[in-house]
C-alpha atoms as an extended CHARMM CRD file, in Angstrom:
* protein
*
        79  EXT
         1         1  GLN       CA           -137.2150000000       53.9380000000      -59.7270000000  PROA      1               0.0000000000
         2         2  VAL       CA           -135.7860000000       57.4040000000      -58.9190000000  PROA      2               0.0000000000
         3         3  VAL       CA           -137.0630000000       60.5280000000      -60.6580000000  PROA      3               0.0000000000
         4         4  THR       CA           -134.9500000000       63.6820000000      -60.4780000000  PROA      4               0.0000000000
         5         5  VAL       CA           -136.7200000000       67.0370000000      -60.3930000000  PROA      5               0.0000000000
         6         6  SER       CA           -134.3790000000       69.8660000000      -61.3370000000  PROA      6               0.0000000000
         7         7  THR       CA           -134.8230000000       73.5610000000      -61.9840000000  PROA      7               0.0000000000
         8         8  SER       CA           -132.9630000000       75.7370000000      -64.3800000000  PROA      8               0.0000000000
         9         9  THR       CA           -135.2080000000       78.7740000000      -64.1670000000  PROA      9               0.0000000000
        10        10  LYS       CA           -134.5430000000       82.0460000000      -62.3580000000  PROA      10              0.0000000000
        11        11  VAL       CA           -137.5140000000       81.4510000000      -60.0010000000  PROA      11              0.0000000000
        12        12  GLY       CA           -137.3970000000       77.7060000000      -59.1450000000  PROA      12              0.0000000000
        13        13  ILE       CA           -140.5070000000       75.7120000000      -58.4650000000  PROA      13              0.0000000000
        14        14  GLU       CA           -143.1620000000       76.7110000000      -55.9660000000  PROA      14              0.0000000000
        15        15  ASN       CA           -146.0950000000       74.7510000000      -54.4840000000  PROA      15              0.0000000000
        16        16  LEU       CA           -144.8580000000       71.3660000000      -55.7090000000  PROA      16              0.0000000000
        17        17  SER       CA           -147.0630000000       68.4180000000      -55.0640000000  PROA      17              0.0000000000
        18        18  ILE       CA           -146.5630000000       64.8050000000      -56.0590000000  PROA      18              0.0000000000
        19        19  LYS       CA           -149.3050000000       62.4190000000      -57.0820000000  PROA      19              0.0000000000
        20        20  LEU       CA           -148.8300000000       58.7740000000      -58.1800000000  PROA      20              0.0000000000
        21        21  VAL       CA           -151.2490000000       57.1240000000      -60.5530000000  PROA      21              0.0000000000
        22        22  GLY       CA           -151.5980000000       53.3920000000      -61.0500000000  PROA      22              0.0000000000
        23        23  GLU       CA           -149.8620000000       50.6530000000      -59.0470000000  PROA      23              0.0000000000
        24        24  PHE       CA           -147.0200000000       52.7400000000      -57.8240000000  PROA      24              0.0000000000
        25        25  THR       CA           -146.3240000000       54.1960000000      -54.3980000000  PROA      25              0.0000000000
        26        26  LEU       CA           -144.0600000000       56.9750000000      -53.0820000000  PROA      26              0.0000000000
        27        27  ALA       CA           -141.0610000000       55.2520000000      -51.4730000000  PROA      27              0.0000000000
        28        28  GLY       CA           -139.3580000000       58.4920000000      -50.4270000000  PROA      28              0.0000000000
        29        29  THR       CA           -138.5290000000       62.0020000000      -51.5730000000  PROA      29              0.0000000000
        30        30  THR       CA           -136.0570000000       64.7850000000      -50.9290000000  PROA      30              0.0000000000
        31        31  CYS       CA           -138.4400000000       67.2800000000      -52.5190000000  PROA      31              0.0000000000
        32        32  ALA       CA           -140.1750000000       69.9430000000      -50.4120000000  PROA      32              0.0000000000
        33        33  SER       CA           -143.0250000000       72.1510000000      -51.5530000000  PROA      33              0.0000000000
        34        34  SER       CA           -140.5660000000       74.3940000000      -53.2390000000  PROA      34              0.0000000000
        35        35  VAL       CA           -137.3270000000       73.6890000000      -55.1310000000  PROA      35              0.0000000000
        36        36  PRO       CA           -134.9330000000       76.6200000000      -55.2610000000  PROA      36              0.0000000000
        37        37  ARG       CA           -133.6360000000       77.8300000000      -58.6160000000  PROA      37              0.0000000000
        38        38  PHE       CA           -130.7600000000       75.8570000000      -60.1660000000  PROA      38              0.0000000000
        39        39  SER       CA           -131.2010000000       72.9450000000      -57.7470000000  PROA      39              0.0000000000
        40        40  SER       CA           -132.7500000000       69.4490000000      -57.7540000000  PROA      40              0.0000000000
        41        41  CYS       CA           -134.4400000000       66.8630000000      -55.5740000000  PROA      41              0.0000000000
        42        42  THR       CA           -135.3920000000       63.2600000000      -56.0180000000  PROA      42              0.0000000000
        43        43  ILE       CA           -138.5670000000       61.1470000000      -55.8680000000  PROA      43              0.0000000000
        44        44  SER       CA           -138.3380000000       57.4160000000      -55.2440000000  PROA      44              0.0000000000
        45        45  VAL       CA           -141.1510000000       55.3310000000      -56.6990000000  PROA      45              0.0000000000
        46        46  ALA       CA           -141.9560000000       51.6770000000      -55.8190000000  PROA      46              0.0000000000
        47        47  PHE       CA           -143.9560000000       49.3240000000      -58.0750000000  PROA      47              0.0000000000
        48        48  LYS       CA           -146.7550000000       47.5210000000      -56.2410000000  PROA      48              0.0000000000
        49        49  PRO       CA           -148.6000000000       45.4400000000      -58.8710000000  PROA      49              0.0000000000
        50        50  GLN       CA           -152.0190000000       44.1600000000      -58.0300000000  PROA      50              0.0000000000
        51        51  ALA       CA           -152.2130000000       41.7590000000      -60.9430000000  PROA      51              0.0000000000
        52        52  LYS       CA           -149.9860000000       39.8990000000      -63.4470000000  PROA      52              0.0000000000
        53        53  GLY       CA           -148.9000000000       41.4330000000      -66.7490000000  PROA      53              0.0000000000
        54        54  ALA       CA           -148.0090000000       44.8530000000      -67.9910000000  PROA      54              0.0000000000
        55        55  ARG       CA           -149.0530000000       47.6840000000      -65.7300000000  PROA      55              0.0000000000
        56        56  THR       CA           -148.8320000000       51.4110000000      -66.3250000000  PROA      56              0.0000000000
        57        57  GLY       CA           -148.9800000000       54.5560000000      -64.2720000000  PROA      57              0.0000000000
        58        58  ALA       CA           -147.4890000000       57.9690000000      -63.8840000000  PROA      58              0.0000000000
        59        59  VAL       CA           -145.8650000000       60.4700000000      -61.5310000000  PROA      59              0.0000000000
        60        60  LEU       CA           -147.8070000000       63.7810000000      -61.6980000000  PROA      60              0.0000000000
        61        61  LEU       CA           -145.9210000000       66.8620000000      -60.5680000000  PROA      61              0.0000000000
        62        62  ASN       CA           -148.1720000000       69.8400000000      -60.0020000000  PROA      62              0.0000000000
        63        63  HSD       CA           -146.7100000000       73.3030000000      -59.3450000000  PROA      63              0.0000000000
        64        64  ASP       CA           -147.2590000000       77.0070000000      -59.9570000000  PROA      64              0.0000000000
        65        65  GLY       CA           -145.3320000000       77.0800000000      -63.2070000000  PROA      65              0.0000000000
        66        66  THR       CA           -146.0940000000       75.8140000000      -66.7140000000  PROA      66              0.0000000000
        67        67  PRO       CA           -146.6020000000       73.2530000000      -67.9870000000  PROA      67              0.0000000000
        68        68  ALA       CA           -148.4620000000       71.8170000000      -64.9820000000  PROA      68              0.0000000000
        69        69  PRO       CA           -149.0000000000       69.1260000000      -64.1870000000  PROA      69              0.0000000000
        70        70  VAL       CA           -145.8970000000       67.4710000000      -65.5410000000  PROA      70              0.0000000000
        71        71  SER       CA           -146.6020000000       63.7470000000      -66.2070000000  PROA      71              0.0000000000
        72        72  ILE       CA           -143.8450000000       61.1430000000      -66.1280000000  PROA      72              0.0000000000
        73        73  ALA       CA           -144.9240000000       57.7540000000      -67.4940000000  PROA      73              0.0000000000
        74        74  LEU       CA           -144.2080000000       54.6100000000      -65.4190000000  PROA      74              0.0000000000
        75        75  SER       CA           -144.5070000000       50.9220000000      -66.3770000000  PROA      75              0.0000000000
        76        76  GLY       CA           -143.7650000000       47.5850000000      -64.9240000000  PROA      76              0.0000000000
        77        77  VAL       CA           -144.6740000000       43.8860000000      -65.2350000000  PROA      77              0.0000000000
        78        78  GLY       CA           -146.4820000000       42.1160000000      -62.4670000000  PROA      78              0.0000000000
        79        79  LEU       CA           -145.3570000000       38.5460000000      -61.9040000000  PROA      79              0.0000000000
């Protein structure tokens, strides 16, 4: 799954950090610790289930702005 982080503010995003919760791992990112105003970057997330059935998690994006952290829900089904 790919998550796009974009800014539309006059100041952009500073001190961005990415944390994954649950059975998901960071597969790659084009995001740095700052995202300039009116631009975007991507976060690629891989599902790594540890058990069968429905699994949930989240991408947490912490930064200097509000609201922080931003939580993006993730889900998958382990086979």
